[in-house]
Amino acid sequence: MTLAERLSRVQAGIPPGVTLVAVSKAHPAVAVREAYAAGQRHFGENYVQEWRAKAEALADLPEIVWHFVGGLQTNKVKYLVGKVGLVHAVDREELAREIARRSAQRGIATRVLVEVNVAGEASKSGCAPAEVPGLVAVVRALPGLELRGLMCIPPAEGDPRPHFAAVRRMRDALGLTELSMGMSGDYPVAIEEGATIVRVGTAIFGDRRPSSP
Ligand SMILES: Cc1ncc(COP(=O)(O)O)c(C=O)c1O
């Protein structure tokens, strides 16, 4: 199957109102260009350096929207502000404050999601569920941030559905809009559980290669 065929197969399973983010991490700029030519507009990246090189190589694509879906070091925030449509993984106050500060300096608001470490996995980033309301309150109060919703990556093993459902309940209780959840292996379940944004890499681009743009 070609990339365009894999993409259209994934797109066919995405209902209206759900945004498909094609996660292009570890795939070259030429693959992003091919997906764009096939109609895809939202792309997700995890590493600032890799994303910067790709964004530069693809600066001629007028409608491309970048999503930063990876964990983010505070000292890299300056590269993202004003250049990405959505930051998916805000998981601590320090990071929220730095995005807010850099955004306010430029007179803009950056759209963000709070990442929830839904199963409390020590190895994963994300804010512990009990701390989500506190972080959400901080983010809401900061000029320079536009809080859009929550994001999660459930454990690799086991049924993701209860985790998706739990984050949806959190989103509802907090009166938020977006729910970024679901990857190649589980996006149909995430959609059933209320995802508004799915982040799909492998099912579109194939296996990730250790390559750069
Ligand atoms: C945060 C995040 N979301 C989504 C994906 C895409 O995962 P998959 O290739 O399983 O679709 C990745 C891949 O690294 C990721 O890091």
PDB file of C-alpha atoms and ligand atoms in Angstrom:
ATOM      1  CA  MET A   1       0.000   0.000   0.000  1.00  0.00           C
ATOM      2  CA  THR A   2       1.179   3.520  -0.708  1.00  0.00           C
ATOM      3  CA  LEU A   3       1.249   6.249   1.902  1.00  0.00           C
ATOM      4  CA  ALA A   4      -1.765   7.904   0.252  1.00  0.00           C
ATOM      5  CA  GLU A   5      -3.694   4.622   0.436  1.00  0.00           C
ATOM      6  CA  ARG A   6      -2.842   4.091   4.102  1.00  0.00           C
ATOM      7  CA  LEU A   7      -3.794   7.679   4.843  1.00  0.00           C
ATOM      8  CA  SER A   8      -7.153   7.423   3.118  1.00  0.00           C
ATOM      9  CA  ARG A   9      -7.869   4.176   4.924  1.00  0.00           C
ATOM     10  CA  VAL A  10      -7.260   5.914   8.264  1.00  0.00           C
ATOM     11  CA  GLN A  11      -9.167   9.034   7.216  1.00  0.00           C
ATOM     12  CA  ALA A  12     -12.170   6.880   6.298  1.00  0.00           C
ATOM     13  CA  GLY A  13     -12.497   5.863   9.948  1.00  0.00           C
ATOM     14  CA  ILE A  14     -12.386   9.417  11.314  1.00  0.00           C
ATOM     15  CA  PRO A  15     -15.847  10.914  11.824  1.00  0.00           C
ATOM     16  CA  PRO A  16     -16.595  14.597  11.254  1.00  0.00           C
ATOM     17  CA  GLY A  17     -15.566  16.674  14.235  1.00  0.00           C
ATOM     18  CA  VAL A  18     -12.517  14.541  14.994  1.00  0.00           C
ATOM     19  CA  THR A  19      -9.132  15.892  13.891  1.00  0.00           C
ATOM     20  CA  LEU A  20      -6.586  13.425  12.558  1.00  0.00           C
ATOM     21  CA  VAL A  21      -3.033  14.387  13.491  1.00  0.00           C
ATOM     22  CA  ALA A  22      -0.550  12.443  11.374  1.00  0.00           C
ATOM     23  CA  VAL A  23       2.446  11.812  13.645  1.00  0.00           C
ATOM     24  CA  SER A  24       5.458  12.213  11.375  1.00  0.00           C
ATOM     25  CA  LYS A  25       8.152  11.733  14.026  1.00  0.00           C
ATOM     26  CA  ALA A  26      11.098   9.808  12.540  1.00  0.00           C
ATOM     27  CA  HIS A  27       9.722  10.129   9.026  1.00  0.00           C
ATOM     28  CA  PRO A  28      11.310  12.459   6.513  1.00  0.00           C
ATOM     29  CA  ALA A  29       9.912  15.735   5.243  1.00  0.00           C
ATOM     30  CA  VAL A  30       9.238  14.099   1.892  1.00  0.00           C
ATOM     31  CA  ALA A  31       6.730  11.743   3.557  1.00  0.00           C
ATOM     32  CA  VAL A  32       4.948  14.705   5.144  1.00  0.00           C
ATOM     33  CA  ARG A  33       4.849  16.378   1.747  1.00  0.00           C
ATOM     34  CA  GLU A  34       3.300  13.257   0.238  1.00  0.00           C
ATOM     35  CA  ALA A  35       0.609  13.137   2.934  1.00  0.00           C
ATOM     36  CA  TYR A  36      -0.068  16.847   2.459  1.00  0.00           C
ATOM     37  CA  ALA A  37      -0.482  16.302  -1.268  1.00  0.00           C
ATOM     38  CA  ALA A  38      -3.049  13.636  -0.391  1.00  0.00           C
ATOM     39  CA  GLY A  39      -5.019  16.154   1.661  1.00  0.00           C
ATOM     40  CA  GLN A  40      -3.635  15.787   5.195  1.00  0.00           C
ATOM     41  CA  ARG A  41      -3.070  19.096   7.002  1.00  0.00           C
ATOM     42  CA  HIS A  42      -2.369  18.357  10.691  1.00  0.00           C
ATOM     43  CA  PHE A  43       0.990  16.801  11.571  1.00  0.00           C
ATOM     44  CA  GLY A  44       2.458  15.829  14.932  1.00  0.00           C
ATOM     45  CA  GLU A  45       6.083  15.898  16.052  1.00  0.00           C
ATOM     46  CA  ASN A  46       7.818  14.884  19.290  1.00  0.00           C
ATOM     47  CA  TYR A  47      11.290  16.385  19.100  1.00  0.00           C
ATOM     48  CA  VAL A  48      11.959  20.087  18.753  1.00  0.00           C
ATOM     49  CA  GLN A  49      15.127  19.770  16.699  1.00  0.00           C
ATOM     50  CA  GLU A  50      13.618  17.302  14.269  1.00  0.00           C
ATOM     51  CA  TRP A  51      10.452  19.354  13.945  1.00  0.00           C
ATOM     52  CA  ARG A  52      12.369  22.580  13.280  1.00  0.00           C
ATOM     53  CA  ALA A  53      14.288  21.058  10.406  1.00  0.00           C
ATOM     54  CA  LYS A  54      11.125  19.580   8.942  1.00  0.00           C
ATOM     55  CA  ALA A  55       9.111  22.758   9.342  1.00  0.00           C
ATOM     56  CA  GLU A  56      11.815  24.661   7.510  1.00  0.00           C
ATOM     57  CA  ALA A  57      11.916  22.114   4.700  1.00  0.00           C
ATOM     58  CA  LEU A  58       8.127  22.339   4.391  1.00  0.00           C
ATOM     59  CA  ALA A  59       7.694  26.085   4.837  1.00  0.00           C
ATOM     60  CA  ASP A  60       6.148  26.310   1.371  1.00  0.00           C
ATOM     61  CA  LEU A  61       3.055  24.289   2.408  1.00  0.00           C
ATOM     62  CA  PRO A  62       0.621  27.076   3.268  1.00  0.00           C
ATOM     63  CA  GLU A  63      -1.992  25.111   5.199  1.00  0.00           C
ATOM     64  CA  ILE A  64       0.180  22.837   7.289  1.00  0.00           C
ATOM     65  CA  VAL A  65      -0.645  22.831  11.016  1.00  0.00           C
ATOM     66  CA  TRP A  66       1.981  21.479  13.401  1.00  0.00           C
ATOM     67  CA  HIS A  67       1.073  19.779  16.657  1.00  0.00           C
ATOM     68  CA  PHE A  68       3.767  19.321  19.236  1.00  0.00           C
ATOM     69  CA  VAL A  69       2.810  16.024  20.868  1.00  0.00           C
ATOM     70  CA  GLY A  70       5.988  15.158  22.782  1.00  0.00           C
ATOM     71  CA  GLY A  71       7.329  16.001  26.181  1.00  0.00           C
ATOM     72  CA  LEU A  72       8.786  19.477  26.206  1.00  0.00           C
ATOM     73  CA  GLN A  73      11.800  20.942  27.961  1.00  0.00           C
ATOM     74  CA  THR A  74      11.272  24.465  29.175  1.00  0.00           C
ATOM     75  CA  ASN A  75      14.368  25.733  27.349  1.00  0.00           C
ATOM     76  CA  LYS A  76      12.920  24.638  23.993  1.00  0.00           C
ATOM     77  CA  VAL A  77       9.652  26.519  24.341  1.00  0.00           C
ATOM     78  CA  LYS A  78      11.036  29.563  22.545  1.00  0.00           C
ATOM     79  CA  TYR A  79      11.241  27.635  19.297  1.00  0.00           C
ATOM     80  CA  LEU A  80       7.597  26.579  19.338  1.00  0.00           C
ATOM     81  CA  VAL A  81       5.698  29.683  20.339  1.00  0.00           C
ATOM     82  CA  GLY A  82       3.911  31.228  17.381  1.00  0.00           C
ATOM     83  CA  LYS A  83       4.735  28.297  15.130  1.00  0.00           C
ATOM     84  CA  VAL A  84       2.587  25.412  16.316  1.00  0.00           C
ATOM     85  CA  GLY A  85      -1.181  25.107  16.294  1.00  0.00           C
ATOM     86  CA  LEU A  86      -1.412  23.080  19.496  1.00  0.00           C
ATOM     87  CA  VAL A  87       0.951  21.952  22.254  1.00  0.00           C
ATOM     88  CA  HIS A  88      -0.427  18.607  23.470  1.00  0.00           C
ATOM     89  CA  ALA A  89       1.658  17.746  26.492  1.00  0.00           C
ATOM     90  CA  VAL A  90       1.708  20.475  29.114  1.00  0.00           C
ATOM     91  CA  ASP A  91       2.279  18.511  32.302  1.00  0.00           C
ATOM     92  CA  ARG A  92       3.690  20.947  34.825  1.00  0.00           C
ATOM     93  CA  GLU A  93       3.311  24.497  36.014  1.00  0.00           C
ATOM     94  CA  GLU A  94       6.846  25.561  35.096  1.00  0.00           C
ATOM     95  CA  LEU A  95       6.252  24.585  31.473  1.00  0.00           C
ATOM     96  CA  ALA A  96       2.870  26.296  31.373  1.00  0.00           C
ATOM     97  CA  ARG A  97       4.405  29.498  32.760  1.00  0.00           C
ATOM     98  CA  GLU A  98       7.205  29.514  30.196  1.00  0.00           C
ATOM     99  CA  ILE A  99       4.834  29.008  27.253  1.00  0.00           C
ATOM    100  CA  ALA A 100       2.617  31.753  28.668  1.00  0.00           C
ATOM    101  CA  ARG A 101       5.521  34.150  29.157  1.00  0.00           C
ATOM    102  CA  ARG A 102       6.919  33.651  25.665  1.00  0.00           C
ATOM    103  CA  SER A 103       3.454  33.913  24.126  1.00  0.00           C
ATOM    104  CA  ALA A 104       2.512  37.061  26.023  1.00  0.00           C
ATOM    105  CA  GLN A 105       5.816  38.651  24.947  1.00  0.00           C
ATOM    106  CA  ARG A 106       4.729  38.153  21.361  1.00  0.00           C
ATOM    107  CA  GLY A 107       1.173  39.261  22.020  1.00  0.00           C
ATOM    108  CA  ILE A 108      -0.313  35.884  21.163  1.00  0.00           C
ATOM    109  CA  ALA A 109      -2.035  33.024  22.959  1.00  0.00           C
ATOM    110  CA  THR A 110      -0.740  29.483  22.480  1.00  0.00           C
ATOM    111  CA  ARG A 111      -3.291  26.693  22.411  1.00  0.00           C
ATOM    112  CA  VAL A 112      -2.421  23.920  24.826  1.00  0.00           C
ATOM    113  CA  LEU A 113      -3.657  20.646  26.275  1.00  0.00           C
ATOM    114  CA  VAL A 114      -2.843  19.312  29.719  1.00  0.00           C
ATOM    115  CA  GLU A 115      -1.355  15.813  29.533  1.00  0.00           C
ATOM    116  CA  VAL A 116      -2.784  13.384  32.064  1.00  0.00           C
ATOM    117  CA  ASN A 117      -0.699  10.437  33.248  1.00  0.00           C
ATOM    118  CA  VAL A 118      -3.912   8.485  33.408  1.00  0.00           C
ATOM    119  CA  ALA A 119      -2.568   5.243  34.887  1.00  0.00           C
ATOM    120  CA  GLY A 120      -0.006   6.917  37.131  1.00  0.00           C
ATOM    121  CA  GLU A 121       2.896   5.234  35.335  1.00  0.00           C
ATOM    122  CA  ALA A 122       6.222   6.261  36.839  1.00  0.00           C
ATOM    123  CA  SER A 123       7.967   5.983  33.466  1.00  0.00           C
ATOM    124  CA  LYS A 124       5.566   8.343  31.710  1.00  0.00           C
ATOM    125  CA  SER A 125       5.239  12.080  31.579  1.00  0.00           C
ATOM    126  CA  GLY A 126       1.919  13.735  32.273  1.00  0.00           C
ATOM    127  CA  CYS A 127       0.273  15.255  35.272  1.00  0.00           C
ATOM    128  CA  ALA A 128      -1.055  12.859  37.934  1.00  0.00           C
ATOM    129  CA  PRO A 129      -4.869  12.675  37.761  1.00  0.00           C
ATOM    130  CA  ALA A 130      -5.278  14.171  41.241  1.00  0.00           C
ATOM    131  CA  GLU A 131      -3.195  17.176  40.192  1.00  0.00           C
ATOM    132  CA  VAL A 132      -5.028  17.892  36.957  1.00  0.00           C
ATOM    133  CA  PRO A 133      -7.616  20.329  38.401  1.00  0.00           C
ATOM    134  CA  GLY A 134      -4.840  22.384  40.011  1.00  0.00           C
ATOM    135  CA  LEU A 135      -2.760  22.562  36.829  1.00  0.00           C
ATOM    136  CA  VAL A 136      -5.860  23.350  34.775  1.00  0.00           C
ATOM    137  CA  ALA A 137      -6.631  26.265  37.112  1.00  0.00           C
ATOM    138  CA  VAL A 138      -3.087  27.608  36.720  1.00  0.00           C
ATOM    139  CA  VAL A 139      -3.193  27.305  32.937  1.00  0.00           C
ATOM    140  CA  ARG A 140      -6.599  28.966  32.747  1.00  0.00           C
ATOM    141  CA  ALA A 141      -5.364  31.926  34.758  1.00  0.00           C
ATOM    142  CA  LEU A 142      -2.299  32.575  32.600  1.00  0.00           C
ATOM    143  CA  PRO A 143      -2.591  35.154  29.860  1.00  0.00           C
ATOM    144  CA  GLY A 144      -0.796  33.822  26.815  1.00  0.00           C
ATOM    145  CA  LEU A 145      -2.327  30.360  27.065  1.00  0.00           C
ATOM    146  CA  GLU A 146      -5.566  29.093  25.608  1.00  0.00           C
ATOM    147  CA  LEU A 147      -6.461  25.850  27.335  1.00  0.00           C
ATOM    148  CA  ARG A 148      -8.312  23.604  24.910  1.00  0.00           C
ATOM    149  CA  GLY A 149      -8.515  20.271  26.713  1.00  0.00           C
ATOM    150  CA  LEU A 150      -6.705  17.145  27.867  1.00  0.00           C
ATOM    151  CA  MET A 151      -4.359  14.607  26.302  1.00  0.00           C
ATOM    152  CA  CYS A 152      -3.369  11.112  27.366  1.00  0.00           C
ATOM    153  CA  ILE A 153      -1.302   8.089  26.357  1.00  0.00           C
ATOM    154  CA  PRO A 154      -2.699   5.000  28.096  1.00  0.00           C
ATOM    155  CA  PRO A 155      -0.387   2.128  29.117  1.00  0.00           C
ATOM    156  CA  ALA A 156       0.936   0.079  26.207  1.00  0.00           C
ATOM    157  CA  GLU A 157      -0.430  -3.111  27.759  1.00  0.00           C
ATOM    158  CA  GLY A 158      -4.044  -3.831  28.610  1.00  0.00           C
ATOM    159  CA  ASP A 159      -7.368  -2.349  27.600  1.00  0.00           C
ATOM    160  CA  PRO A 160      -7.108   1.393  26.914  1.00  0.00           C
ATOM    161  CA  ARG A 161     -10.877   1.944  27.055  1.00  0.00           C
ATOM    162  CA  PRO A 162     -11.243   2.559  30.809  1.00  0.00           C
ATOM    163  CA  HIS A 163      -8.377   5.062  30.636  1.00  0.00           C
ATOM    164  CA  PHE A 164      -9.929   6.914  27.718  1.00  0.00           C
ATOM    165  CA  ALA A 165     -13.252   6.979  29.559  1.00  0.00           C
ATOM    166  CA  ALA A 166     -11.590   8.324  32.706  1.00  0.00           C
ATOM    167  CA  VAL A 167      -9.930  11.195  30.844  1.00  0.00           C
ATOM    168  CA  ARG A 168     -13.182  11.995  29.110  1.00  0.00           C
ATOM    169  CA  ARG A 169     -14.916  12.279  32.485  1.00  0.00           C
ATOM    170  CA  MET A 170     -12.138  14.593  33.651  1.00  0.00           C
ATOM    171  CA  ARG A 171     -12.528  16.719  30.537  1.00  0.00           C
ATOM    172  CA  ASP A 172     -16.279  16.955  31.063  1.00  0.00           C
ATOM    173  CA  ALA A 173     -15.962  17.783  34.756  1.00  0.00           C
ATOM    174  CA  LEU A 174     -13.524  20.585  33.927  1.00  0.00           C
ATOM    175  CA  GLY A 175     -15.728  22.010  31.167  1.00  0.00           C
ATOM    176  CA  LEU A 176     -13.062  21.596  28.494  1.00  0.00           C
ATOM    177  CA  THR A 177     -13.478  20.899  24.766  1.00  0.00           C
ATOM    178  CA  GLU A 178     -10.730  18.799  23.275  1.00  0.00           C
ATOM    179  CA  LEU A 179      -9.616  15.251  24.045  1.00  0.00           C
ATOM    180  CA  SER A 180      -6.400  14.158  22.336  1.00  0.00           C
ATOM    181  CA  MET A 181      -6.214  10.386  22.632  1.00  0.00           C
ATOM    182  CA  GLY A 182      -5.802   7.362  20.419  1.00  0.00           C
ATOM    183  CA  MET A 183      -2.829   6.162  18.327  1.00  0.00           C
ATOM    184  CA  SER A 184      -2.472   3.559  15.562  1.00  0.00           C
ATOM    185  CA  GLY A 185      -3.363   0.625  17.798  1.00  0.00           C
ATOM    186  CA  ASP A 186      -6.342   2.123  19.557  1.00  0.00           C
ATOM    187  CA  TYR A 187      -7.729   5.213  17.811  1.00  0.00           C
ATOM    188  CA  PRO A 188     -11.098   3.581  16.945  1.00  0.00           C
ATOM    189  CA  VAL A 189     -11.639   2.862  20.651  1.00  0.00           C
ATOM    190  CA  ALA A 190     -10.532   6.397  21.558  1.00  0.00           C
ATOM    191  CA  ILE A 191     -13.070   7.808  19.109  1.00  0.00           C
ATOM    192  CA  GLU A 192     -15.813   5.667  20.655  1.00  0.00           C
ATOM    193  CA  GLU A 193     -14.807   7.095  24.021  1.00  0.00           C
ATOM    194  CA  GLY A 194     -15.029  10.690  22.853  1.00  0.00           C
ATOM    195  CA  ALA A 195     -11.652  11.637  21.351  1.00  0.00           C
ATOM    196  CA  THR A 196     -11.777  14.878  19.374  1.00  0.00           C
ATOM    197  CA  ILE A 197      -8.154  14.566  18.222  1.00  0.00           C
ATOM    198  CA  VAL A 198      -6.369  11.310  17.358  1.00  0.00           C
ATOM    199  CA  ARG A 199      -2.607  11.053  16.869  1.00  0.00           C
ATOM    200  CA  VAL A 200      -1.766   8.386  14.317  1.00  0.00           C
ATOM    201  CA  GLY A 201       1.757   7.647  13.090  1.00  0.00           C
ATOM    202  CA  THR A 202       2.530   4.067  12.118  1.00  0.00           C
ATOM    203  CA  ALA A 203      -0.804   3.329  10.421  1.00  0.00           C
ATOM    204  CA  ILE A 204      -0.134   6.237   8.046  1.00  0.00           C
ATOM    205  CA  PHE A 205       3.636   6.406   7.605  1.00  0.00           C
ATOM    206  CA  GLY A 206       4.651   2.814   8.386  1.00  0.00           C
ATOM    207  CA  ASP A 207       7.277   1.829  10.910  1.00  0.00           C
ATOM    208  CA  ARG A 208       9.430   4.629  12.243  1.00  0.00           C
ATOM    209  CA  ARG A 209      12.955   4.781  10.896  1.00  0.00           C
ATOM    210  CA  PRO A 210      15.796   6.345  12.826  1.00  0.00           C
ATOM    211  CA  SER A 211      16.076   9.096  10.235  1.00  0.00           C
ATOM    212  CA  SER A 212      16.064  12.838  10.067  1.00  0.00           C
ATOM    213  CA  PRO A 213      14.478  15.126   7.487  1.00  0.00           C
TER     214      PRO A 213
HETATM  215  C1  LIG B   1       2.508  11.290  21.809  1.00  0.00           C
HETATM  216  C2  LIG B   1       2.387  10.390  20.647  1.00  0.00           C
HETATM  217  N1  LIG B   1       1.206  10.246  20.049  1.00  0.00           N
HETATM  218  C3  LIG B   1       1.049   9.447  18.989  1.00  0.00           C
HETATM  219  C4  LIG B   1       2.080   8.726  18.451  1.00  0.00           C
HETATM  220  C5  LIG B   1       1.837   7.845  17.250  1.00  0.00           C
HETATM  221  O1  LIG B   1       1.887   6.509  17.596  1.00  0.00           O
HETATM  222  P1  LIG B   1       1.588   5.342  16.518  1.00  0.00           P
HETATM  223  O2  LIG B   1       2.756   5.292  15.605  1.00  0.00           O
HETATM  224  O3  LIG B   1       1.408   4.133  17.338  1.00  0.00           O
HETATM  225  O4  LIG B   1       0.346   5.732  15.805  1.00  0.00           O
HETATM  226  C6  LIG B   1       3.342   8.838  19.040  1.00  0.00           C
HETATM  227  C7  LIG B   1       4.481   8.110  18.510  1.00  0.00           C
HETATM  228  O5  LIG B   1       5.586   8.206  18.918  1.00  0.00           O
HETATM  229  C8  LIG B   1       3.491   9.689  20.162  1.00  0.00           C
HETATM  230  O6  LIG B   1       4.678   9.836  20.763  1.00  0.00           O
END
